[in-house]
Amino acid sequence: AGAIAVLLTAYNYSNICEGQIRRLKAITSAEAGVNYAYWKIRIGKDDSGNDIVYPCTLQPPIAVPAGWAFQVTITNDSPHKIQSKVTYPKSRVQ
């Protein structure tokens, strides 16, 4: 019984750590998306090289793992509001 408890504890700890790593990657990617949007606002060009027309949606050239989605939006409010959103699977098993 003791060995089973140790194995279950190790398994659960591993799952918790993987979840934390995915969350940290998502937060870091979202922050990079905000910086990307600031840069695009500063140069005034969208992803295609055209003048930005607000509101706009950007797809930053930031690599994310398969199954993840990444999108940055900029509103036409004054000042502009930036939303950087990263979605990812909550578990590795799909």
Short mmCIF file of C-alpha atoms in Angstrom, two decimals:
data_model
loop_
_atom_site.label_atom_id
_atom_site.label_comp_id
_atom_site.label_asym_id
_atom_site.label_seq_id
_atom_site.Cartn_x
_atom_site.Cartn_y
_atom_site.Cartn_z
CA ALA A 1 0.00 0.00 0.00
CA GLY A 2 2.88 2.33 0.75
CA ALA A 3 4.42 1.81 -2.68
CA ILE A 4 1.10 2.61 -4.36
CA ALA A 5 0.83 5.84 -2.37
CA VAL A 6 4.34 6.85 -3.42
CA LEU A 7 3.65 6.07 -7.10
CA LEU A 8 0.36 7.99 -7.07
CA THR A 9 2.02 10.96 -5.40
CA ALA A 10 4.81 10.98 -8.00
CA TYR A 11 2.29 10.69 -10.85
CA ASN A 12 0.15 13.55 -9.50
CA TYR A 13 3.22 15.73 -8.92
CA SER A 14 4.30 15.14 -12.52
CA ASN A 15 0.86 16.19 -13.83
CA ILE A 16 0.85 19.32 -11.66
CA CYS A 17 4.31 20.33 -12.91
CA GLU A 18 3.32 19.83 -16.55
CA GLY A 19 0.25 22.02 -16.04
CA GLN A 20 2.36 24.76 -14.47
CA ILE A 21 4.83 24.63 -17.35
CA ARG A 22 1.98 24.97 -19.91
CA ARG A 23 0.52 27.94 -18.00
CA LEU A 24 3.92 29.66 -17.83
CA LYS A 25 4.47 29.14 -21.57
CA ALA A 26 1.01 30.58 -22.25
CA ILE A 27 1.61 33.62 -20.03
CA THR A 28 5.02 34.26 -21.61
CA SER A 29 3.54 33.96 -25.12
CA ALA A 30 0.69 36.34 -24.23
CA GLU A 31 3.19 38.90 -22.90
CA ALA A 32 5.20 38.57 -26.11
CA GLY A 33 1.97 39.23 -28.02
CA VAL A 34 1.46 42.50 -26.13
CA ASN A 35 5.01 43.59 -26.97
CA TYR A 36 4.40 42.64 -30.61
CA ALA A 37 1.25 44.80 -30.66
CA TYR A 38 3.13 47.78 -29.17
CA TRP A 39 5.71 47.42 -31.90
CA LYS A 40 3.02 47.24 -34.61
CA ILE A 41 1.28 50.33 -33.21
CA ARG A 42 4.61 52.19 -33.13
CA ILE A 43 5.47 51.40 -36.76
CA GLY A 44 1.82 51.72 -37.87
CA LYS A 45 1.83 48.57 -40.03
CA ASP A 46 -0.19 45.34 -39.75
CA ASP A 47 1.07 41.80 -40.36
CA SER A 48 0.75 42.29 -44.15
CA GLY A 49 2.77 45.50 -44.13
CA ASN A 50 -0.29 47.69 -44.74
CA ASP A 51 -1.22 50.68 -42.59
CA ILE A 52 -3.07 49.50 -39.48
CA VAL A 53 -6.83 49.99 -39.57
CA TYR A 54 -8.27 49.76 -36.06
CA PRO A 55 -9.66 47.57 -34.65
CA CYS A 56 -7.29 44.90 -35.90
CA THR A 57 -6.29 41.33 -35.18
CA LEU A 58 -2.67 40.23 -35.38
CA GLN A 59 -1.03 36.83 -35.61
CA PRO A 60 2.42 37.28 -34.06
CA PRO A 61 5.19 35.15 -35.58
CA ILE A 62 5.70 33.37 -32.27
CA ALA A 63 5.95 29.58 -32.29
CA VAL A 64 3.45 27.83 -30.03
CA PRO A 65 3.01 24.08 -29.60
CA ALA A 66 0.52 22.13 -31.73
CA GLY A 67 -3.02 22.46 -30.43
CA TRP A 68 -2.43 25.97 -29.07
CA ALA A 69 -4.03 29.14 -30.47
CA PHE A 70 -2.61 32.65 -30.28
CA GLN A 71 -4.29 35.93 -31.18
CA VAL A 72 -3.68 39.61 -30.42
CA THR A 73 -6.35 42.28 -30.91
CA ILE A 74 -6.01 46.05 -30.79
CA THR A 75 -9.12 48.21 -30.31
CA ASN A 76 -9.75 51.58 -31.92
CA ASP A 77 -10.31 53.19 -28.50
CA SER A 78 -8.13 56.10 -27.55
CA PRO A 79 -5.76 55.04 -26.13
CA HIS A 80 -5.71 51.67 -27.89
CA LYS A 81 -6.39 48.58 -25.80
CA ILE A 82 -4.46 45.40 -26.47
CA GLN A 83 -5.72 41.90 -25.73
CA SER A 84 -3.31 39.01 -26.14
CA LYS A 85 -4.96 35.62 -25.80
CA VAL A 86 -3.37 32.17 -25.76
CA THR A 87 -5.48 29.03 -25.49
CA TYR A 88 -3.97 25.64 -24.84
CA PRO A 89 -5.10 22.12 -23.99
CA LYS A 90 -5.36 21.62 -20.24
CA SER A 91 -3.86 18.15 -20.40
CA ARG A 92 -1.46 16.31 -22.65
CA VAL A 93 -3.93 13.47 -23.27
CA GLN A 94 -6.38 14.33 -26.05
#
